[in-house]
PDB file of C-alpha atoms in Angstrom:
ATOM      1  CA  UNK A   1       0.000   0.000   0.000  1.00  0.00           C
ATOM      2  CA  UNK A   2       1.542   3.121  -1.127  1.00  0.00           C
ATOM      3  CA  UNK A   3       4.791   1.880  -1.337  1.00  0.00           C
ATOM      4  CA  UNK A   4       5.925   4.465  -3.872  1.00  0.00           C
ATOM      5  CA  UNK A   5       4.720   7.311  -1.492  1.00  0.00           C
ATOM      6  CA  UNK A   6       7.060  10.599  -0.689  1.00  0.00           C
ATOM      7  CA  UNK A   7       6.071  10.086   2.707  1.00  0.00           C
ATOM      8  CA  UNK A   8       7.014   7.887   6.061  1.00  0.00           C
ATOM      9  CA  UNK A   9       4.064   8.337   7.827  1.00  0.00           C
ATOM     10  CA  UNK A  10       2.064   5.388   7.683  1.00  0.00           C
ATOM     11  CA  UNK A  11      -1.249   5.361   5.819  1.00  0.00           C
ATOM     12  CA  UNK A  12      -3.270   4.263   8.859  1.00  0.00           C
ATOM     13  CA  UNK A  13      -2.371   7.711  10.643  1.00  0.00           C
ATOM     14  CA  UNK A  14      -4.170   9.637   7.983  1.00  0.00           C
ATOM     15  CA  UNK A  15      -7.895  10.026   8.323  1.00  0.00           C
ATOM     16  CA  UNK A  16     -10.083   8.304   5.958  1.00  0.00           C
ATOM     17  CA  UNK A  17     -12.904  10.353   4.501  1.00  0.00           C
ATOM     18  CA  UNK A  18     -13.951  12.739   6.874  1.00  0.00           C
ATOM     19  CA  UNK A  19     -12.737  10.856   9.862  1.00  0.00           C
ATOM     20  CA  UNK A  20     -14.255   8.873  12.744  1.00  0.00           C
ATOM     21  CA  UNK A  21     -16.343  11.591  13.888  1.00  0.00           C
ATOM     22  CA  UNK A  22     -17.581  12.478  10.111  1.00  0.00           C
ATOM     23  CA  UNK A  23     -17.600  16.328  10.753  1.00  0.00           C
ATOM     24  CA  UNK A  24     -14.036  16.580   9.191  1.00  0.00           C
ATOM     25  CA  UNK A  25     -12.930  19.861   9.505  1.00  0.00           C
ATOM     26  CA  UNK A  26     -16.486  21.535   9.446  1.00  0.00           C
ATOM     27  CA  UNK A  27     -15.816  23.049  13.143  1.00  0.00           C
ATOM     28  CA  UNK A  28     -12.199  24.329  12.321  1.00  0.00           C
ATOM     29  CA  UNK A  29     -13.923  25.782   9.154  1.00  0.00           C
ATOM     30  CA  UNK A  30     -17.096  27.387  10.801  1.00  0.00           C
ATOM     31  CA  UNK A  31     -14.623  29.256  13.325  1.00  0.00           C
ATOM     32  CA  UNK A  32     -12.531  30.926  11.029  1.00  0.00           C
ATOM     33  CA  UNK A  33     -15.364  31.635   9.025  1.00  0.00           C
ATOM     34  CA  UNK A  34     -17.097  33.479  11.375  1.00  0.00           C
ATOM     35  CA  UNK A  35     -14.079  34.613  12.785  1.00  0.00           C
ATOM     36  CA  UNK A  36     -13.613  36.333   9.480  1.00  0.00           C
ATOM     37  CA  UNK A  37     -17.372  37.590   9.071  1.00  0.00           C
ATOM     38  CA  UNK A  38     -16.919  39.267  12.758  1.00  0.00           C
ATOM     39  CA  UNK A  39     -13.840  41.333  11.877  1.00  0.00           C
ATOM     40  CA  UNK A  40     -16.329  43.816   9.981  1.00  0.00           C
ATOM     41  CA  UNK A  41     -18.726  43.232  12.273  1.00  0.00           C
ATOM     42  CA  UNK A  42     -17.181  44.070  15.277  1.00  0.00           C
ATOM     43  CA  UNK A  43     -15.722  47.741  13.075  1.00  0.00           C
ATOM     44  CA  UNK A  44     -19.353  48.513  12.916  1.00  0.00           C
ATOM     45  CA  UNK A  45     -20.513  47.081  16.443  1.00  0.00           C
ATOM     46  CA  UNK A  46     -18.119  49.465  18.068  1.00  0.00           C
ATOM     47  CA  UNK A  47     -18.923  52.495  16.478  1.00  0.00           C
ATOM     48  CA  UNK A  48     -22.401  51.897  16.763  1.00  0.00           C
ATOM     49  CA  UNK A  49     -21.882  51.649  20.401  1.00  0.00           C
ATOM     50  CA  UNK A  50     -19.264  54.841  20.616  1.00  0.00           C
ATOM     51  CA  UNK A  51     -22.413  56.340  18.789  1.00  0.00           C
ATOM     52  CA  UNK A  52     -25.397  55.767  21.423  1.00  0.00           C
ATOM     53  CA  UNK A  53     -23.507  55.714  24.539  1.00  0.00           C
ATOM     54  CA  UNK A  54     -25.867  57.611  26.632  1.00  0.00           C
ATOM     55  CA  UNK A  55     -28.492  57.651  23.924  1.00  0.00           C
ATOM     56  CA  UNK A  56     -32.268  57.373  25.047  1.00  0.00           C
ATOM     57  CA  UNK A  57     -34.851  55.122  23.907  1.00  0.00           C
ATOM     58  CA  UNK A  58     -35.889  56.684  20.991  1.00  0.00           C
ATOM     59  CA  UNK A  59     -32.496  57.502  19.560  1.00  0.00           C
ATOM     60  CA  UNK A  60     -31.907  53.721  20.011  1.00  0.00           C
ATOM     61  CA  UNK A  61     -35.332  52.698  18.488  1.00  0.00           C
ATOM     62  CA  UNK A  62     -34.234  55.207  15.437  1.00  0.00           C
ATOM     63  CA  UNK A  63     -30.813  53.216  14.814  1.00  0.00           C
ATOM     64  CA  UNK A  64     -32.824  49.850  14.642  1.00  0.00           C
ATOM     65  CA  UNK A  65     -35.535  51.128  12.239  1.00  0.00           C
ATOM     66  CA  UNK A  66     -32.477  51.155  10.012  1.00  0.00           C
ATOM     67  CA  UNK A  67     -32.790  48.123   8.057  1.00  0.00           C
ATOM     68  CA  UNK A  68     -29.147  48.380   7.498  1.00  0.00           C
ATOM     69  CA  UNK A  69     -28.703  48.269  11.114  1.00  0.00           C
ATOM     70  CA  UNK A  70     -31.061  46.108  12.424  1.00  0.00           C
ATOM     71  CA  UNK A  71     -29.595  43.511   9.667  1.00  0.00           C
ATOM     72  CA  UNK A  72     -26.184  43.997  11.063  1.00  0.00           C
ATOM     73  CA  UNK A  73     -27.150  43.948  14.573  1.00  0.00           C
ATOM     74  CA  UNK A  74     -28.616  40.266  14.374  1.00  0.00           C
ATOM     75  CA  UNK A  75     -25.886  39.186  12.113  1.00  0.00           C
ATOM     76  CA  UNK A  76     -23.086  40.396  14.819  1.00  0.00           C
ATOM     77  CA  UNK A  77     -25.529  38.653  17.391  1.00  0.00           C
ATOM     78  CA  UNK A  78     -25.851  35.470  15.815  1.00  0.00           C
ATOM     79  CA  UNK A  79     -22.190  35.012  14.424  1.00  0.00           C
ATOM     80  CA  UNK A  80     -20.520  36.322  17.843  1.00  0.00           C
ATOM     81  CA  UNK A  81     -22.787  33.540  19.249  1.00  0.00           C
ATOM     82  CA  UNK A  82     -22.033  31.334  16.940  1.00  0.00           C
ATOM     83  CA  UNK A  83     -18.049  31.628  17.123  1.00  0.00           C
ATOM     84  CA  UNK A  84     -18.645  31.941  20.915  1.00  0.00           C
ATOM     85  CA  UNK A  85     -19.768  28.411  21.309  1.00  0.00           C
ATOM     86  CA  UNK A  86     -17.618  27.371  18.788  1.00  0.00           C
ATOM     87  CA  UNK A  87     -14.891  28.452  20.500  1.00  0.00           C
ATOM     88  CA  UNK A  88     -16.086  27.703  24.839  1.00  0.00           C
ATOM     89  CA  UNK A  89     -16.361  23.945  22.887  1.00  0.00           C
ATOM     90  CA  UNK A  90     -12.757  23.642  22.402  1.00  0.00           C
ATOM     91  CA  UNK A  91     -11.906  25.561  25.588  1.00  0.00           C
ATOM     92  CA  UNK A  92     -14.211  22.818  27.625  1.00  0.00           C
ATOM     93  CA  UNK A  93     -12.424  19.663  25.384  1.00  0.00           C
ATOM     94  CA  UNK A  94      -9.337  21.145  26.594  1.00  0.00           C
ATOM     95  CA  UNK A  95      -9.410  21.443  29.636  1.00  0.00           C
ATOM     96  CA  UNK A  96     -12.228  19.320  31.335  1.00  0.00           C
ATOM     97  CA  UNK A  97     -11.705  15.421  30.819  1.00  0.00           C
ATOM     98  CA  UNK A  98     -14.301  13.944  33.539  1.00  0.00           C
ATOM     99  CA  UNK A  99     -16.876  12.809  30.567  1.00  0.00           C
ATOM    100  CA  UNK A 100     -20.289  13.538  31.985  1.00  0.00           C
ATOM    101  CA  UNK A 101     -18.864  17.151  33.121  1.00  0.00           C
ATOM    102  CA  UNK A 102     -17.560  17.649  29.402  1.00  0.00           C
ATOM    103  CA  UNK A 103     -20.927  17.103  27.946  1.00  0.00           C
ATOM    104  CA  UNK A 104     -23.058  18.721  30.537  1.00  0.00           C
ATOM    105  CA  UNK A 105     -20.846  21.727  30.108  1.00  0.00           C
ATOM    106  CA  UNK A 106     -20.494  21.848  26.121  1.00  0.00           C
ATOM    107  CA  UNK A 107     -24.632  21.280  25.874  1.00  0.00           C
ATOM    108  CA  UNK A 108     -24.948  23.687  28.345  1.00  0.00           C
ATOM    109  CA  UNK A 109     -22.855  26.616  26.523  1.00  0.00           C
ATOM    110  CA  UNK A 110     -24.774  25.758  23.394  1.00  0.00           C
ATOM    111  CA  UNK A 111     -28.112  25.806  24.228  1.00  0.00           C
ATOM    112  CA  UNK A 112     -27.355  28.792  26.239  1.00  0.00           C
ATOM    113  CA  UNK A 113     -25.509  30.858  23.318  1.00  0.00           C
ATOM    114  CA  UNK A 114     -28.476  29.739  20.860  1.00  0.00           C
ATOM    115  CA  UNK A 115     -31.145  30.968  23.110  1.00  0.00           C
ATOM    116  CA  UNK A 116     -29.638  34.050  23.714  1.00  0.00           C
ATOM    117  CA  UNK A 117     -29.037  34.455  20.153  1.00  0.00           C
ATOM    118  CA  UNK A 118     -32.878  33.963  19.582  1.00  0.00           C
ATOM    119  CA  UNK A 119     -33.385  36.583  22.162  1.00  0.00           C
ATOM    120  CA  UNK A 120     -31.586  39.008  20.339  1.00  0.00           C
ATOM    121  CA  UNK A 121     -32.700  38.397  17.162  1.00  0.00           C
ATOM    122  CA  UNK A 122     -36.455  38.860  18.416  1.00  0.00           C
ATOM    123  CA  UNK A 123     -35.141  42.061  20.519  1.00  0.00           C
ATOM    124  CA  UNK A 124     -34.313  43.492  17.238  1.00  0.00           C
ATOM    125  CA  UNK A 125     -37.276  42.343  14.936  1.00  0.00           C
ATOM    126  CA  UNK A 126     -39.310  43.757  17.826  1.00  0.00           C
ATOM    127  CA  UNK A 127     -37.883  47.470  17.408  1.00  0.00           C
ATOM    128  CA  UNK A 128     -37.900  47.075  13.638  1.00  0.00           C
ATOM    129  CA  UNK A 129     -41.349  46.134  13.210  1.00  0.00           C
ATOM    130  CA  UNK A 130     -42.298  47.968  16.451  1.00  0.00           C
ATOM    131  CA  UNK A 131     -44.387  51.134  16.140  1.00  0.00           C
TER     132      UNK A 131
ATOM    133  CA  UNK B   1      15.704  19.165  38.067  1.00  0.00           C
ATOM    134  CA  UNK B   2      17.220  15.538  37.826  1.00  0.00           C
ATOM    135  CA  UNK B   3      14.982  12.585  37.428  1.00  0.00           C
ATOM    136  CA  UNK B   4      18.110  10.170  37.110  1.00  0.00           C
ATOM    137  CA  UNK B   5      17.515   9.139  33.450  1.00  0.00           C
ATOM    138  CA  UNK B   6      19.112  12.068  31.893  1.00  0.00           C
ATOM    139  CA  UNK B   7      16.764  12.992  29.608  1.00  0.00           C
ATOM    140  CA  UNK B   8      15.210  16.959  29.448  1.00  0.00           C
ATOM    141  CA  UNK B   9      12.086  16.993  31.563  1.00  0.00           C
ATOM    142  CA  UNK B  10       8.798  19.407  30.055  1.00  0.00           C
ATOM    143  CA  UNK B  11       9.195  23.136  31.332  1.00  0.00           C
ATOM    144  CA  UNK B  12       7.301  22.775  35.114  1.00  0.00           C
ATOM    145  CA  UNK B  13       4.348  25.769  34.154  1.00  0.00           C
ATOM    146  CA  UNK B  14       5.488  26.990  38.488  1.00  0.00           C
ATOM    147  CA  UNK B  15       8.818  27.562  37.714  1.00  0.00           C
ATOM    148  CA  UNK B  16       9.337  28.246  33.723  1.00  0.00           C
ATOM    149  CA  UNK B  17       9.195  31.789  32.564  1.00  0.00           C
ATOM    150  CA  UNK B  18       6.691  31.842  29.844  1.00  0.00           C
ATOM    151  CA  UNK B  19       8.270  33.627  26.706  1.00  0.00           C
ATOM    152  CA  UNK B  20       6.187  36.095  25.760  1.00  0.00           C
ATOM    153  CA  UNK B  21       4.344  34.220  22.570  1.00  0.00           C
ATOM    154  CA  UNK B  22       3.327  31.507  25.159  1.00  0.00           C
ATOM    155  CA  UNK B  23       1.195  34.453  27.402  1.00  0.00           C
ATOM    156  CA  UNK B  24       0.134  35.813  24.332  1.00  0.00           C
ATOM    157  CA  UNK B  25      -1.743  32.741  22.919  1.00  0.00           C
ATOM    158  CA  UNK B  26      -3.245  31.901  26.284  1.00  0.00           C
ATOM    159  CA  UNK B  27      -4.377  35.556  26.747  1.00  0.00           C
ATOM    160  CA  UNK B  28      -6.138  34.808  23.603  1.00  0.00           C
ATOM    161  CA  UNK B  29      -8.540  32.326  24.399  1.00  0.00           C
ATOM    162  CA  UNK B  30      -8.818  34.063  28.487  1.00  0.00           C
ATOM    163  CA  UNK B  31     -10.160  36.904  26.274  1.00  0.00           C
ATOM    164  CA  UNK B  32     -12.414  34.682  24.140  1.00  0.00           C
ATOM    165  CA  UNK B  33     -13.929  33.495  27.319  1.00  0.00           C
ATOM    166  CA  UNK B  34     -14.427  37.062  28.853  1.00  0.00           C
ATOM    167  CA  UNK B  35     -16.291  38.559  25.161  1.00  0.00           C
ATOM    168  CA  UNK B  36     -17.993  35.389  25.338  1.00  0.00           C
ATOM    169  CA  UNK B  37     -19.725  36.035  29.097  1.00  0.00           C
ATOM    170  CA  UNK B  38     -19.348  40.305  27.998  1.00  0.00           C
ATOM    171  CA  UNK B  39     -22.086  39.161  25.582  1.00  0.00           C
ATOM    172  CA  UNK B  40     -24.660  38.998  28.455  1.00  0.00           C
ATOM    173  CA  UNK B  41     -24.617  42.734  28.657  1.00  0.00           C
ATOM    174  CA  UNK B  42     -25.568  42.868  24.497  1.00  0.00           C
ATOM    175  CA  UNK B  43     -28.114  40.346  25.276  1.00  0.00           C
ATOM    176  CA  UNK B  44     -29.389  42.800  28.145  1.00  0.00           C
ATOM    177  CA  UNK B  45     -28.809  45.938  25.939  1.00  0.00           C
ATOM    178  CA  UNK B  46     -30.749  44.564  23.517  1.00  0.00           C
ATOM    179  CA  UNK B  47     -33.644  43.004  25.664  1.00  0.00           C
ATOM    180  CA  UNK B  48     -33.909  45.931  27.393  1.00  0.00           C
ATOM    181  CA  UNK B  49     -34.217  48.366  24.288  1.00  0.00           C
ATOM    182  CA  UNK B  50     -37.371  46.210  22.955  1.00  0.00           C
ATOM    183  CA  UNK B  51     -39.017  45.899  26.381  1.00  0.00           C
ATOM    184  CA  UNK B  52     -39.330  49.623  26.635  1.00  0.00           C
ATOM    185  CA  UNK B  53     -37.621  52.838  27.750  1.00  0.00           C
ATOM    186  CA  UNK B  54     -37.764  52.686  31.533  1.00  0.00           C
ATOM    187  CA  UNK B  55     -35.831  49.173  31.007  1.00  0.00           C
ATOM    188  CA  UNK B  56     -33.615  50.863  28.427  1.00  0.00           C
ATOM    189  CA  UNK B  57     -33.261  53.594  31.144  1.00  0.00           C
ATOM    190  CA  UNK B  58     -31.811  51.102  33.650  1.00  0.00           C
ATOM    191  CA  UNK B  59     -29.541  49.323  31.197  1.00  0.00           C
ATOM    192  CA  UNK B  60     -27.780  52.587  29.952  1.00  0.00           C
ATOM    193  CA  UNK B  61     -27.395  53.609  33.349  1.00  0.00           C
ATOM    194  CA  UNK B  62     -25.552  50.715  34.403  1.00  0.00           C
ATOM    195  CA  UNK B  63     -23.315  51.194  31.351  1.00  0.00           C
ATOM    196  CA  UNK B  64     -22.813  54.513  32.834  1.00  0.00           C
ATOM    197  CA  UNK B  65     -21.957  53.446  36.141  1.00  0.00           C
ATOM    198  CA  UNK B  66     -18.271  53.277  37.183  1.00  0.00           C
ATOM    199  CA  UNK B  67     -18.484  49.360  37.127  1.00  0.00           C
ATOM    200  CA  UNK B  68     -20.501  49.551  33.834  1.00  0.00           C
ATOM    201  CA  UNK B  69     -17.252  51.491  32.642  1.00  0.00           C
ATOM    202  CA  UNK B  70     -15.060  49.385  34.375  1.00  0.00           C
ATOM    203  CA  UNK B  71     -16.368  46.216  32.804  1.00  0.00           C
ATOM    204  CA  UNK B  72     -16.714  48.035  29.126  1.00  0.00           C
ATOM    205  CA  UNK B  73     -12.997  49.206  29.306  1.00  0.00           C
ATOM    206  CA  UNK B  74     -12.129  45.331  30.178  1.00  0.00           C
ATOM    207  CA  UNK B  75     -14.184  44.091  27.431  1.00  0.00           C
ATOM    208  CA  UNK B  76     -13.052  46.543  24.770  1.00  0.00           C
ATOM    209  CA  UNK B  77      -9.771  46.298  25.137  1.00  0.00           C
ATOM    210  CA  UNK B  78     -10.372  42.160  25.246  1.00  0.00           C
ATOM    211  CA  UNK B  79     -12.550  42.899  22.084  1.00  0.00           C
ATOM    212  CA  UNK B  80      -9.653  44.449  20.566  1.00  0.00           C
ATOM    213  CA  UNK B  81      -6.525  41.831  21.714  1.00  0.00           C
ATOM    214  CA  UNK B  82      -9.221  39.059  20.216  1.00  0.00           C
ATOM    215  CA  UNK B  83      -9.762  40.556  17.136  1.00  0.00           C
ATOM    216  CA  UNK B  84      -6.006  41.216  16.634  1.00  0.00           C
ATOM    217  CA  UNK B  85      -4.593  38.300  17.543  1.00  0.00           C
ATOM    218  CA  UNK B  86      -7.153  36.250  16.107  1.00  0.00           C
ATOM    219  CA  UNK B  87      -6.449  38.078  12.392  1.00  0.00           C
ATOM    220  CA  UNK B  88      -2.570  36.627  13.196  1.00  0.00           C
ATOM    221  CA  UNK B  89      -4.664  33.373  13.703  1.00  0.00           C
ATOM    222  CA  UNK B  90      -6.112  33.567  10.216  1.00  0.00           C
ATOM    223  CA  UNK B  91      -2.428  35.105   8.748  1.00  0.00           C
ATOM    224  CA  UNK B  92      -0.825  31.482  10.556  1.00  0.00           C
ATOM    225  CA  UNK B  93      -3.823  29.627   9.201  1.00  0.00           C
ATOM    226  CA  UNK B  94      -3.015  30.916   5.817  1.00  0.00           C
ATOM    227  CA  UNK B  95       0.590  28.727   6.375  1.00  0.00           C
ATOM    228  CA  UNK B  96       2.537  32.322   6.898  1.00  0.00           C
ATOM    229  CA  UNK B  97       4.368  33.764   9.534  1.00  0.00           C
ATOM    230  CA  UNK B  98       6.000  30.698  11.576  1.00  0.00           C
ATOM    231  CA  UNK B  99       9.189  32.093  11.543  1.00  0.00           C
ATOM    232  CA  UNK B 100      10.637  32.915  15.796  1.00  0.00           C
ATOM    233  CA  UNK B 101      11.558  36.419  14.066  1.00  0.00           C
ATOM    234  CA  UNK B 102       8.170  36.991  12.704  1.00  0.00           C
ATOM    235  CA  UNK B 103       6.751  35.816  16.332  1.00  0.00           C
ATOM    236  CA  UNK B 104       8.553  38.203  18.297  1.00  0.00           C
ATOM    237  CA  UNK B 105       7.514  41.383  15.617  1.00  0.00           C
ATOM    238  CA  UNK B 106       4.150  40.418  15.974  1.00  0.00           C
ATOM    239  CA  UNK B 107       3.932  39.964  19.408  1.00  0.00           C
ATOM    240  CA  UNK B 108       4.609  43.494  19.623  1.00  0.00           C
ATOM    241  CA  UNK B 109       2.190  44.559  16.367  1.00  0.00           C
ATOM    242  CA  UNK B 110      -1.033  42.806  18.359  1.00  0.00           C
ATOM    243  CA  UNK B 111       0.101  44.756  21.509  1.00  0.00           C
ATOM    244  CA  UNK B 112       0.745  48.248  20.393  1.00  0.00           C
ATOM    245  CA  UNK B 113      -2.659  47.961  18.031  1.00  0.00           C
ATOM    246  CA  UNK B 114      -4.567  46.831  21.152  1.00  0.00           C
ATOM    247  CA  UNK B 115      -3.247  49.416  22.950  1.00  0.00           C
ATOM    248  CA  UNK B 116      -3.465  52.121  20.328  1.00  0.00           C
ATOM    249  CA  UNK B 117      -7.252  51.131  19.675  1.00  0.00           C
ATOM    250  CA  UNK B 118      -8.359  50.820  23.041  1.00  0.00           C
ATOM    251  CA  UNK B 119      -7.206  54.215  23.790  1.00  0.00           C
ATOM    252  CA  UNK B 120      -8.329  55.787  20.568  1.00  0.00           C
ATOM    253  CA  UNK B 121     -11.984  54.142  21.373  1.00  0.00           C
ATOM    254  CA  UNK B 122     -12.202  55.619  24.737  1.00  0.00           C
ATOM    255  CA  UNK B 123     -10.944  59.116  24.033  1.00  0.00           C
ATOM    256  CA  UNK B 124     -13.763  59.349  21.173  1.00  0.00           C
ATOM    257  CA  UNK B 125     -16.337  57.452  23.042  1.00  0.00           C
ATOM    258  CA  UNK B 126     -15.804  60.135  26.186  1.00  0.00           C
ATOM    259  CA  UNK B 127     -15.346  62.917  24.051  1.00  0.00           C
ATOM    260  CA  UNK B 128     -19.100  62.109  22.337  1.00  0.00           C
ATOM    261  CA  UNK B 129     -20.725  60.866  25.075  1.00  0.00           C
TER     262      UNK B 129
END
């Protein structure tokens, strides 16, 4: 097998496919691309924040009417939540090895992020379609 | 420290002086887990803007507050390390950068933008607020 290959390392170290877990490298991939998405996201998250600190309701209400805004306020909501779990998943792999603890922990951190996501998502759709 | 075979033993974390790329990556992810519980106060920005202006009221205020400024100065200046570090993440993910010299430079890029950005932020955000 391979016996003309370049290489010493021995065929059965290489993954097969897409591995044993079948994901092959969907997670690395989904981090960087959101990491990638929140680098503009984050320019206009901060000065949208510089911009209403101190601002009252209305002014606020006003920004999310935008549908420029309110667009890229649930996509920085839903991608830093994204990348967030994404990310506490790897942390928690790391660094917790008692198995019941490791899964309580990762399912916890998802459901979490995704239901916070949701709540931001409706905050804004709220305010948007709000009168 | 001898173990009587000889052999190099793994630096003991207690004792070994961390170079300065080895702080640097851990400080990433000590950041990523700080943004990641900072997110709480969007959620609560957020919330608090669609339930109504007295709860809006209560949520600026706390921003306000000199532990709502505290906590924003940690988390922007977190938000900032993350974001440059983590573009060196994409630049090493792209296969670039490895070498010790181009470690050290960039150690010292990610710093001084953090630094420069953090500062920048809050001497606009106090000067319009």
């Amino acid at each position: 097998m391979a016996s003309n290959s370049k290489t010493l390392r021995s065929p059965l170290q290489v993954a097969r496919g897409l591995g044993s877990a079948k994901h092959g490298t969907e997670h690395w991939w989904s981090q960087r691309l959101t990491a990638i998405a929140l680098v503009p996201l984050t320019v206009w998250f901060v000065f949208g924040v510089i911009r209403h600190l101190g601002a009252d309701h209305a002014a606020f209400v006003a920004w999310m009417k935008s549908p420029f805004s309110a667009v890229m306020m649930i996509l920085t909501a839903v991608v830093t939540f994204h990348h967030a779990q994404s990310g506490l998943q790897v942390v928690i792999e790391d660094y917790v090895h008692a198995e019941w603890q490791k899964m309580a922990l990762i399912i916890g951190v998802k459901f979490l992020s995704f239901a916070l996501a949701a709540a931001c998502v409706l905050a804004v759709v709220k305010i948007f379609i709000g009168a | 420290m001898a173990n009587g075979s000889g052999r190099p033993l793994s630096p003991h974390l207690q004792v070994y002086k961390l170079p300065l790329t080895a702080v640097m990556s851990i400080t990433h992810r000590i950041t990523g887990v700080g943004l990641a519980v900072g997110t709480l106060l969007l959620v609560w920005w957020l919330v608090a803007a669609a339930a109504g202006p007295e709860a809006f009221a209560r949520a600026q205020g706390f921003i306000g507050s000199f532990f709502g400024l505290l906590l924003m100065l940690g988390w922007s200046a977190a938000l900032y390390y993350h974001l440059c570090n983590g573009i060196r993440h994409l630049v090493w993910d792209a296969g670039k950068s490895f070498e010790l010299t181009d470690a050290d430079r960039n150690n010292k890029v990610v710093l001084g933008a953090t630094a420069v950005l953090t500062v920048l932020t809050w001497i606009v955000g106090l000067a319009v607020w």
